[in-house]
mmCIF file of C-alpha atoms in Angstrom:
data_model
loop_
_atom_site.group_PDB
_atom_site.id
_atom_site.type_symbol
_atom_site.label_atom_id
_atom_site.label_comp_id
_atom_site.label_asym_id
_atom_site.label_seq_id
_atom_site.Cartn_x
_atom_site.Cartn_y
_atom_site.Cartn_z
ATOM 1 C CA MET A 322 -7.859 -22.636 -5.671
ATOM 2 C CA LEU A 323 -6.217 -22.931 -2.262
ATOM 3 C CA GLN A 324 -8.452 -23.504 0.739
ATOM 4 C CA GLN A 325 -8.876 -20.385 2.848
ATOM 5 C CA ASN A 326 -7.346 -21.957 5.979
ATOM 6 C CA ILE A 327 -4.207 -23.261 4.249
ATOM 7 C CA LYS A 328 -1.318 -20.787 4.247
ATOM 8 C CA GLU A 329 1.493 -20.975 1.741
ATOM 9 C CA LYS A 330 4.933 -21.432 3.283
ATOM 10 C CA ALA A 331 7.273 -18.606 2.335
ATOM 11 C CA ILE A 332 11.003 -18.035 2.553
ATOM 12 C CA LEU A 333 12.114 -14.399 2.568
ATOM 13 C CA VAL A 334 15.342 -13.329 0.836
ATOM 14 C CA GLY A 335 17.158 -10.035 1.232
ATOM 15 C CA VAL A 336 20.511 -8.622 0.170
ATOM 16 C CA LYS A 337 22.154 -6.239 2.617
ATOM 17 C CA LEU A 338 24.360 -3.912 0.649
ATOM 18 C CA LYS A 339 27.428 -2.918 2.633
ATOM 19 C CA ARG A 340 26.828 0.773 1.940
ATOM 20 C CA ASN A 341 23.404 0.615 3.685
ATOM 21 C CA ASN A 342 22.884 0.683 7.447
ATOM 22 C CA ASP A 343 21.574 -2.246 9.488
ATOM 23 C CA TYR A 344 18.501 -0.396 10.731
ATOM 24 C CA ASP A 345 17.111 0.379 7.262
ATOM 25 C CA PHE A 346 17.721 -3.165 6.077
ATOM 26 C CA ASN A 347 16.187 -4.809 9.157
ATOM 27 C CA SER A 348 13.185 -2.482 8.943
ATOM 28 C CA SER A 349 12.659 -3.408 5.298
ATOM 29 C CA MET A 350 12.864 -7.138 6.048
ATOM 30 C CA GLN A 351 10.409 -6.829 8.942
ATOM 31 C CA GLU A 352 8.047 -4.996 6.632
ATOM 32 C CA LEU A 353 8.483 -7.720 4.000
ATOM 33 C CA GLN A 354 7.403 -10.293 6.578
ATOM 34 C CA GLY A 355 4.319 -8.204 7.368
ATOM 35 C CA LEU A 356 3.515 -7.998 3.658
ATOM 36 C CA ALA A 357 3.909 -11.755 3.205
ATOM 37 C CA GLU A 358 1.600 -12.411 6.145
ATOM 38 C CA ALA A 359 -0.902 -9.854 4.836
ATOM 39 C CA ALA A 360 -0.944 -11.754 1.539
ATOM 40 C CA GLY A 361 -1.780 -14.966 3.388
ATOM 41 C CA ALA A 362 1.621 -16.621 3.747
ATOM 42 C CA GLU A 363 3.383 -18.206 6.702
ATOM 43 C CA VAL A 364 7.039 -17.174 6.853
ATOM 44 C CA VAL A 365 9.103 -20.282 7.629
ATOM 45 C CA ALA A 366 12.636 -18.954 7.038
ATOM 46 C CA VAL A 367 14.654 -15.844 6.201
ATOM 47 C CA ILE A 368 17.871 -15.784 4.185
ATOM 48 C CA VAL A 369 20.161 -12.741 4.102
ATOM 49 C CA GLN A 370 23.277 -12.158 2.027
ATOM 50 C CA ALA A 371 25.725 -9.292 2.519
ATOM 51 C CA LYS A 372 27.138 -8.043 -0.784
ATOM 52 C CA ASP A 373 28.828 -5.029 -2.315
ATOM 53 C CA LYS A 374 26.252 -4.971 -5.103
ATOM 54 C CA ILE A 375 23.223 -6.898 -6.384
ATOM 55 C CA ASN A 376 23.941 -9.745 -8.806
ATOM 56 C CA GLY A 377 22.502 -8.504 -12.099
ATOM 57 C CA ALA A 378 21.704 -12.011 -13.334
ATOM 58 C CA THR A 379 20.302 -13.740 -10.228
ATOM 59 C CA TYR A 380 20.018 -11.036 -7.503
ATOM 60 C CA ILE A 381 21.915 -13.308 -5.044
ATOM 61 C CA GLY A 382 25.136 -15.283 -5.479
ATOM 62 C CA LYS A 383 25.491 -18.855 -6.721
ATOM 63 C CA GLY A 384 26.217 -20.235 -3.247
ATOM 64 C CA LYS A 385 23.094 -18.607 -1.787
ATOM 65 C CA ILE A 386 20.991 -20.049 -4.615
ATOM 66 C CA GLU A 387 22.192 -23.546 -3.717
ATOM 67 C CA GLU A 388 21.509 -22.867 -0.027
ATOM 68 C CA LEU A 389 18.050 -21.576 -0.919
ATOM 69 C CA LEU A 390 17.317 -24.631 -3.051
ATOM 70 C CA HIS A 391 18.157 -27.005 -0.188
ATOM 71 C CA LEU A 392 16.267 -24.921 2.375
ATOM 72 C CA SER A 393 13.126 -24.665 0.254
ATOM 73 C CA THR A 394 13.111 -28.444 -0.153
ATOM 74 C CA GLU A 395 13.706 -29.029 3.552
ATOM 75 C CA MET A 396 11.009 -26.550 4.613
ATOM 76 C CA GLN A 397 8.615 -27.614 1.834
ATOM 77 C CA ALA A 398 8.278 -23.963 0.853
ATOM 78 C CA ASP A 399 5.565 -22.900 -1.588
ATOM 79 C CA LEU A 400 7.182 -19.612 -2.574
ATOM 80 C CA ILE A 401 10.310 -17.506 -2.189
ATOM 81 C CA VAL A 402 9.862 -13.757 -1.694
ATOM 82 C CA PHE A 403 12.662 -11.312 -2.583
ATOM 83 C CA ASP A 404 12.893 -7.926 -0.868
ATOM 84 C CA SER A 405 13.431 -5.973 -4.093
ATOM 85 C CA GLU A 406 11.839 -5.708 -7.511
ATOM 86 C CA LEU A 407 13.432 -8.394 -9.682
ATOM 87 C CA SER A 408 14.307 -7.611 -13.272
ATOM 88 C CA PRO A 409 12.874 -9.854 -16.021
ATOM 89 C CA VAL A 410 16.295 -11.493 -16.387
ATOM 90 C CA GLN A 411 16.662 -12.134 -12.653
ATOM 91 C CA LEU A 412 13.157 -13.566 -12.436
ATOM 92 C CA ARG A 413 13.721 -15.899 -15.386
ATOM 93 C CA ASN A 414 17.106 -17.128 -14.107
ATOM 94 C CA LEU A 415 15.872 -17.684 -10.555
ATOM 95 C CA GLU A 416 12.837 -19.636 -11.679
ATOM 96 C CA GLU A 417 15.047 -21.847 -13.851
ATOM 97 C CA GLN A 418 17.274 -22.703 -10.877
ATOM 98 C CA LEU A 419 14.733 -22.903 -8.052
ATOM 99 C CA GLU A 420 11.827 -25.334 -8.294
ATOM 100 C CA VAL A 421 9.454 -23.076 -6.381
ATOM 101 C CA LYS A 422 7.341 -19.998 -7.067
ATOM 102 C CA ILE A 423 9.310 -16.713 -7.140
ATOM 103 C CA VAL A 424 7.673 -13.462 -5.968
ATOM 104 C CA ASP A 425 9.362 -10.092 -5.519
ATOM 105 C CA ARG A 426 8.368 -7.232 -3.204
ATOM 106 C CA THR A 427 6.508 -5.389 -5.954
ATOM 107 C CA TRP A 428 4.488 -8.415 -7.040
ATOM 108 C CA LEU A 429 3.678 -9.222 -3.398
ATOM 109 C CA ILE A 430 2.223 -5.737 -2.864
ATOM 110 C CA LEU A 431 0.269 -5.995 -6.109
ATOM 111 C CA ASP A 432 -1.106 -9.339 -4.927
ATOM 112 C CA ILE A 433 -2.278 -7.794 -1.629
ATOM 113 C CA PHE A 434 -3.915 -4.936 -3.501
ATOM 114 C CA SER A 435 -5.697 -7.393 -5.778
ATOM 115 C CA GLN A 436 -7.158 -9.121 -2.711
ATOM 116 C CA ARG A 437 -8.285 -5.859 -1.077
ATOM 117 C CA ALA A 438 -9.801 -3.990 -4.053
ATOM 118 C CA ARG A 439 -13.606 -3.866 -4.062
ATOM 119 C CA SER A 440 -14.718 -0.808 -6.024
ATOM 120 C CA ARG A 441 -14.728 -0.771 -9.828
ATOM 121 C CA GLU A 442 -12.070 1.931 -9.914
ATOM 122 C CA GLY A 443 -9.880 0.123 -7.394
ATOM 123 C CA LEU A 444 -10.095 -3.117 -9.365
ATOM 124 C CA LEU A 445 -9.160 -1.320 -12.579
ATOM 125 C CA GLN A 446 -6.239 0.472 -10.939
ATOM 126 C CA VAL A 447 -4.822 -2.770 -9.560
ATOM 127 C CA GLU A 448 -5.295 -4.571 -12.874
ATOM 128 C CA LEU A 449 -3.528 -1.770 -14.738
ATOM 129 C CA ALA A 450 -0.556 -1.815 -12.361
ATOM 130 C CA SER A 451 -0.385 -5.613 -12.526
ATOM 131 C CA LEU A 452 -0.493 -5.789 -16.315
ATOM 132 C CA GLU A 453 2.172 -3.105 -16.704
ATOM 133 C CA TYR A 454 4.383 -5.025 -14.263
ATOM 134 C CA ARG A 455 3.740 -8.345 -16.023
ATOM 135 C CA LEU A 456 4.264 -7.170 -19.583
ATOM 136 C CA PRO A 457 8.094 -7.229 -19.642
ATOM 137 C CA ARG A 458 8.120 -10.414 -17.533
ATOM 138 C CA LEU A 459 5.738 -12.559 -19.577
ATOM 139 C CA ALA A 460 8.230 -15.302 -20.402
ATOM 140 C CA GLY A 461 9.224 -16.015 -16.809
ATOM 141 C CA LEU A 462 5.828 -15.469 -15.247
ATOM 142 C CA GLY A 463 4.070 -17.555 -17.877
ATOM 143 C CA LYS A 464 6.244 -20.579 -17.176
ATOM 144 C CA GLU A 465 5.925 -20.060 -13.442
ATOM 145 C CA MET A 466 2.126 -19.780 -13.494
ATOM 146 C CA SER A 467 1.584 -22.736 -15.775
ATOM 147 C CA ARG A 468 3.531 -24.928 -13.385
ATOM 148 C CA LEU A 469 2.165 -23.693 -10.073
ATOM 149 C CA GLY A 470 -1.430 -22.544 -10.567
ATOM 150 C CA ALA A 471 -3.162 -20.629 -7.780
ATOM 151 C CA GLY A 472 -1.967 -18.772 -4.703
ATOM 152 C CA ILE A 473 0.071 -15.675 -3.841
ATOM 153 C CA GLY A 474 1.387 -13.939 -6.924
ATOM 154 C CA THR A 475 -1.268 -15.302 -9.282
ATOM 155 C CA ARG A 476 -4.091 -12.869 -8.502
ATOM 156 C CA GLY A 477 -2.692 -9.556 -9.676
ATOM 157 C CA ALA A 478 -4.707 -9.131 -12.866
ATOM 158 C CA GLY A 479 -8.008 -10.601 -11.788
ATOM 159 C CA GLU A 480 -9.416 -12.831 -14.522
ATOM 160 C CA GLN A 481 -6.614 -12.028 -16.959
ATOM 161 C CA LYS A 482 -4.338 -15.040 -17.523
ATOM 162 C CA ILE A 483 -0.635 -14.503 -17.998
ATOM 163 C CA GLU A 484 -0.437 -16.608 -21.152
ATOM 164 C CA LEU A 485 -2.340 -13.963 -23.072
ATOM 165 C CA ASP A 486 -0.097 -12.461 -25.699
ATOM 166 C CA ARG A 487 1.447 -9.024 -25.490
ATOM 167 C CA ARG A 488 -0.941 -7.511 -27.996
ATOM 168 C CA HIS A 489 -3.945 -8.557 -25.946
ATOM 169 C CA ILE A 490 -2.386 -7.152 -22.743
ATOM 170 C CA ARG A 491 -1.465 -3.852 -24.406
ATOM 171 C CA ARG A 492 -5.015 -3.602 -25.747
ATOM 172 C CA ARG A 493 -6.395 -4.256 -22.262
ATOM 173 C CA ILE A 494 -4.076 -1.574 -20.795
ATOM 174 C CA ARG A 495 -5.377 0.968 -23.303
ATOM 175 C CA ASP A 496 -8.960 -0.010 -22.478
ATOM 176 C CA ILE A 497 -8.394 0.392 -18.723
ATOM 177 C CA LYS A 498 -6.742 3.786 -19.167
ATOM 178 C CA GLY A 499 -9.725 4.909 -21.250
ATOM 179 C CA GLN A 500 -12.156 3.835 -18.521
ATOM 180 C CA MET A 501 -10.058 5.565 -15.865
ATOM 181 C CA GLU A 502 -10.016 8.810 -17.853
ATOM 182 C CA LYS A 503 -13.828 8.781 -17.839
ATOM 183 C CA MET A 504 -13.800 8.191 -14.071
ATOM 184 C CA GLU A 505 -11.393 11.094 -13.632
ATOM 185 C CA LYS A 506 -13.800 13.397 -15.517
ATOM 186 C CA THR A 507 -16.630 12.275 -13.249
ATOM 187 C CA ARG A 508 -14.442 12.916 -10.206
ATOM 188 C CA GLN A 509 -13.704 16.434 -11.382
ATOM 189 C CA LEU A 510 -17.436 17.109 -11.854
ATOM 190 C CA HIS A 511 -18.124 15.969 -8.289
ATOM 191 C CA LYS A 512 -15.309 18.190 -7.057
ATOM 192 C CA LYS A 513 -16.830 21.221 -8.801
ATOM 193 C CA GLN A 514 -20.242 20.422 -7.312
ATOM 194 C CA ARG A 515 -18.750 20.275 -3.793
ATOM 195 C CA TYR A 516 -16.981 23.573 -4.405
ATOM 196 C CA ARG A 517 -20.212 25.232 -5.577
ATOM 197 C CA ILE A 518 -22.146 24.241 -2.466
ATOM 198 C CA GLY A 519 -19.228 25.049 -0.161
ATOM 199 C CA LEU A 520 -18.750 21.496 1.138
ATOM 200 C CA LYS A 521 -15.184 21.098 2.367
ATOM 201 C CA VAL A 522 -13.185 17.867 2.347
ATOM 202 C CA VAL A 523 -10.717 16.424 4.870
ATOM 203 C CA SER A 524 -8.550 13.429 3.927
ATOM 204 C CA LEU A 525 -6.572 11.008 6.082
ATOM 205 C CA VAL A 526 -3.200 9.887 4.760
ATOM 206 C CA GLY A 527 -0.298 8.061 6.351
ATOM 207 C CA TYR A 528 1.932 5.037 6.427
ATOM 208 C CA THR A 529 0.109 1.736 6.188
ATOM 209 C CA ASN A 530 -1.019 0.456 9.606
ATOM 210 C CA ALA A 531 -0.705 3.903 11.221
ATOM 211 C CA GLY A 532 -4.345 3.653 12.278
ATOM 212 C CA LYS A 533 -6.009 5.821 9.608
ATOM 213 C CA SER A 534 -9.108 3.638 9.389
ATOM 214 C CA SER A 535 -9.396 3.443 13.171
ATOM 215 C CA LEU A 536 -9.127 7.241 13.417
ATOM 216 C CA PHE A 537 -11.658 7.584 10.585
ATOM 217 C CA ASN A 538 -14.036 5.363 12.576
ATOM 218 C CA ALA A 539 -13.418 7.313 15.798
ATOM 219 C CA LEU A 540 -14.208 10.628 14.087
ATOM 220 C CA CYS A 541 -17.340 9.151 12.487
ATOM 221 C CA LYS A 542 -18.476 7.621 15.766
ATOM 222 C CA LEU A 543 -18.398 11.076 17.344
ATOM 223 C CA ALA A 544 -19.564 13.228 14.436
ATOM 224 C CA HIS A 545 -21.356 11.041 11.845
ATOM 225 C CA LYS A 546 -25.153 10.872 12.034
ATOM 226 C CA SER A 547 -25.061 7.074 12.526
ATOM 227 C CA GLY A 548 -22.685 7.337 15.480
ATOM 228 C CA SER A 549 -21.073 4.071 14.411
ATOM 229 C CA ILE A 550 -17.883 2.800 12.776
ATOM 230 C CA GLN A 551 -17.840 2.989 8.978
ATOM 231 C CA VAL A 552 -14.901 0.911 7.714
ATOM 232 C CA GLU A 553 -13.126 -2.315 8.617
ATOM 233 C CA ALA A 554 -9.915 -1.749 10.551
ATOM 234 C CA ASP A 555 -7.307 -4.234 11.771
ATOM 235 C CA GLN A 556 -3.545 -4.687 11.992
ATOM 236 C CA ARG A 557 -3.039 -6.054 8.469
ATOM 237 C CA LEU A 558 -0.948 -3.959 6.097
ATOM 238 C CA PHE A 559 -3.034 -2.258 3.396
ATOM 239 C CA GLN A 560 -6.337 -3.099 5.071
ATOM 240 C CA THR A 561 -7.803 -0.024 3.359
ATOM 241 C CA LEU A 562 -7.472 0.155 -0.417
ATOM 242 C CA ASP A 563 -10.663 1.656 -1.802
ATOM 243 C CA THR A 564 -11.322 5.242 -0.767
ATOM 244 C CA THR A 565 -14.200 5.665 1.700
ATOM 245 C CA THR A 566 -15.908 9.043 2.212
ATOM 246 C CA ARG A 567 -18.450 10.026 4.876
ATOM 247 C CA LYS A 568 -20.160 13.275 5.892
ATOM 248 C CA ILE A 569 -19.580 14.418 9.468
ATOM 249 C CA HIS A 570 -20.699 17.413 11.568
ATOM 250 C CA LEU A 571 -17.947 19.680 12.856
ATOM 251 C CA ASN A 572 -20.532 21.876 14.543
ATOM 252 C CA PRO A 573 -24.335 22.316 14.302
ATOM 253 C CA GLU A 574 -23.937 24.617 11.287
ATOM 254 C CA GLN A 575 -21.201 22.877 9.289
ATOM 255 C CA GLU A 576 -20.836 19.520 7.606
ATOM 256 C CA VAL A 577 -17.637 18.296 5.928
ATOM 257 C CA LEU A 578 -16.628 15.207 3.993
ATOM 258 C CA ILE A 579 -13.936 13.022 5.532
ATOM 259 C CA THR A 580 -12.041 10.507 3.391
ATOM 260 C CA ASP A 581 -10.023 7.411 4.342
ATOM 261 C CA THR A 582 -7.304 6.540 1.811
ATOM 262 C CA VAL A 583 -4.785 3.831 0.970
ATOM 263 C CA GLY A 584 -1.649 3.743 3.108
ATOM 264 C CA PHE A 585 1.870 4.490 1.923
ATOM 265 C CA ILE A 586 4.930 2.292 2.312
ATOM 266 C CA GLN A 587 8.637 2.559 1.587
ATOM 267 C CA ASN A 588 9.516 1.531 -1.950
ATOM 268 C CA LEU A 589 5.873 1.675 -3.034
ATOM 269 C CA PRO A 590 5.892 0.120 -6.537
ATOM 270 C CA HIS A 591 5.982 2.809 -9.216
ATOM 271 C CA HIS A 592 3.378 0.842 -11.197
ATOM 272 C CA LEU A 593 0.954 1.310 -8.294
ATOM 273 C CA VAL A 594 1.795 4.972 -7.795
ATOM 274 C CA ALA A 595 1.139 5.596 -11.485
ATOM 275 C CA ALA A 596 -2.124 3.614 -11.515
ATOM 276 C CA PHE A 597 -3.414 5.212 -8.298
ATOM 277 C CA ARG A 598 -2.063 8.680 -9.060
ATOM 278 C CA SER A 599 -5.456 10.309 -9.648
ATOM 279 C CA THR A 600 -6.789 8.821 -6.401
ATOM 280 C CA LEU A 601 -3.696 9.896 -4.468
ATOM 281 C CA GLU A 602 -3.764 13.370 -5.963
ATOM 282 C CA GLU A 603 -7.412 13.740 -4.995
ATOM 283 C CA ALA A 604 -6.463 12.879 -1.404
ATOM 284 C CA VAL A 605 -3.891 15.679 -1.208
ATOM 285 C CA GLU A 606 -5.958 18.285 -3.088
ATOM 286 C CA THR A 607 -8.508 18.454 -0.274
ATOM 287 C CA ASP A 608 -9.094 21.434 2.014
ATOM 288 C CA LEU A 609 -7.218 19.732 4.846
ATOM 289 C CA VAL A 610 -4.949 16.659 5.025
ATOM 290 C CA LEU A 611 -4.527 14.734 8.282
ATOM 291 C CA HIS A 612 -1.177 12.939 8.213
ATOM 292 C CA VAL A 613 -1.747 10.078 10.659
ATOM 293 C CA VAL A 614 1.387 8.797 12.411
ATOM 294 C CA ASP A 615 1.724 5.775 14.711
ATOM 295 C CA ILE A 616 3.596 7.535 17.512
ATOM 296 C CA SER A 617 4.176 4.197 19.318
ATOM 297 C CA ASP A 618 6.244 2.855 16.388
ATOM 298 C CA PRO A 619 9.990 3.162 17.098
ATOM 299 C CA ALA A 620 10.489 3.913 13.386
ATOM 300 C CA TYR A 621 7.767 6.578 13.234
ATOM 301 C CA MET A 622 10.155 9.377 12.167
ATOM 302 C CA ASP A 623 11.408 7.399 9.165
ATOM 303 C CA LYS A 624 7.857 6.523 8.147
ATOM 304 C CA MET A 625 6.810 10.162 8.477
ATOM 305 C CA MET A 626 9.586 11.055 6.037
ATOM 306 C CA VAL A 627 8.378 8.424 3.537
ATOM 307 C CA VAL A 628 4.861 9.875 3.613
ATOM 308 C CA GLU A 629 6.041 13.477 3.449
ATOM 309 C CA LYS A 630 8.165 12.664 0.394
ATOM 310 C CA VAL A 631 5.157 11.146 -1.405
ATOM 311 C CA LEU A 632 2.975 14.112 -0.427
ATOM 312 C CA GLN A 633 5.538 16.529 -1.853
ATOM 313 C CA GLU A 634 5.780 14.500 -5.080
ATOM 314 C CA LEU A 635 1.988 14.690 -5.385
ATOM 315 C CA GLY A 636 2.081 18.472 -4.984
ATOM 316 C CA ALA A 637 0.501 18.722 -1.540
ATOM 317 C CA GLU A 638 0.425 22.194 0.020
ATOM 318 C CA MET A 639 2.271 21.805 3.307
ATOM 319 C CA GLU A 640 0.205 24.493 5.081
ATOM 320 C CA ARG A 641 -2.884 22.317 4.574
ATOM 321 C CA ILE A 642 -1.353 19.332 6.376
ATOM 322 C CA ILE A 643 -1.912 18.544 10.062
ATOM 323 C CA THR A 644 0.249 15.805 11.587
ATOM 324 C CA VAL A 645 -1.800 13.658 13.982
ATOM 325 C CA PHE A 646 0.025 11.372 16.414
ATOM 326 C CA ASN A 647 -2.181 8.307 16.849
ATOM 327 C CA LYS A 648 -1.877 5.412 19.351
ATOM 328 C CA ALA A 649 -0.802 7.862 22.060
ATOM 329 C CA ASP A 650 -2.399 5.542 24.635
ATOM 330 C CA LEU A 651 0.547 3.186 24.089
ATOM 331 C CA LEU A 652 3.070 5.813 25.231
ATOM 332 C CA ALA A 653 4.247 6.406 28.763
ATOM 333 C CA ALA A 654 2.393 9.282 30.399
ATOM 334 C CA THR A 655 5.540 11.444 30.363
ATOM 335 C CA GLU A 656 5.876 11.051 26.585
ATOM 336 C CA VAL A 657 2.427 12.408 25.708
ATOM 337 C CA LYS A 658 2.486 16.137 25.090
ATOM 338 C CA GLU A 659 -0.430 18.487 25.620
ATOM 339 C CA GLY A 660 -2.473 19.424 22.568
ATOM 340 C CA PRO A 661 -5.074 18.118 20.147
ATOM 341 C CA ARG A 662 -2.625 16.294 17.912
ATOM 342 C CA TYR A 663 -1.961 13.416 20.325
ATOM 343 C CA VAL A 664 -4.880 11.036 19.977
ATOM 344 C CA SER A 665 -5.909 7.430 20.439
ATOM 345 C CA ALA A 666 -8.445 6.094 17.985
ATOM 346 C CA ARG A 667 -8.802 3.028 20.210
ATOM 347 C CA THR A 668 -9.681 4.809 23.462
ATOM 348 C CA GLY A 669 -11.125 8.030 22.029
ATOM 349 C CA MET A 670 -8.455 10.165 23.699
ATOM 350 C CA GLY A 671 -8.094 13.550 21.990
ATOM 351 C CA ILE A 672 -10.711 12.887 19.286
ATOM 352 C CA GLU A 673 -13.025 15.725 20.309
ATOM 353 C CA SER A 674 -10.076 18.129 20.470
ATOM 354 C CA MET A 675 -9.020 16.921 17.033
ATOM 355 C CA LEU A 676 -12.459 17.745 15.622
ATOM 356 C CA ASN A 677 -12.238 21.218 17.176
ATOM 357 C CA GLU A 678 -8.847 21.818 15.553
ATOM 358 C CA ILE A 679 -10.192 20.657 12.182
ATOM 359 C CA ASP A 680 -13.076 23.106 12.627
ATOM 360 C CA THR A 681 -10.666 25.924 13.476
ATOM 361 C CA LYS A 682 -8.331 25.204 10.541
ATOM 362 C CA LEU A 683 -11.120 24.935 7.959
ATOM 363 C CA ASN A 684 -12.786 28.145 9.106
ATOM 364 C CA LYS A 685 -9.652 30.190 9.517
ATOM 365 C CA ASP A 686 -9.807 33.429 7.534
#
């Protein structure tokens, strides 16, 4: 295994299609760098190619492959990260031509999730998504893993090794799905129990790094019996993976459950969405959903749209959603509007007003 203080050197690769605008592409590449760093890599170079369409065999053109080969040798890169999901054919061809580990955007996100998962359900969900991603790519990934061993891109299925045959992996997938079905039944029982006793639930959703965990902590610090923070929160993408739920007091007579959930991201791998679907659906089937937005992010409108699209796909009822603009302390005074929806989890600004609005919404006739 790699030592904790040694970071793998990564080169990022993106293809800018001429039909796409510069802003979307640059935003995606910046996010890819954040993902690579969250996985534990040091980004040493970025290569971009402008094309009319993606090369079906190798993703990038022959000339760029040669450039990438020379650059990876010069920079002593440990891995090359592509800003798209590579097909099995592309992965196999790239690994044959580049003597370095190949990771695509999907596999990078799966790797991060595998590092963050702690609960039994979270571990199973990540393993399921990883195995379903690996299955059609066994030939390429098997060769890659046997040559390169540990590090980013090798953790996605926990203890499962990629050289296991397809039958074993399919059997493991069936086993995981069976365990998850049992967990879903247990979840539904808990939901019925909460409904019977009248305990309402509020969930926090939003783009990754919008400050959901920090807001969760701020609400708990003010309204949880411990008066202290409850979850780890920092600037890393996907810091929160496993769902955390705490009971808070909205007023002396009413307690509610508040839940912190995994963040969303553009182009969230469909394997992950499928594996985490029950968890995501539970987050949007609550009595109230707080959509947390980083109002200081120049791209906050685009990220709001990504989250709203996912919420709609999950069947969220729009009238149950409150948009909360977090990190308002980073705005100029003239940009902050009056009202409870502009908050700062860091300074505590607007948190008490936010609790009052939650109280009002939940108890509205």
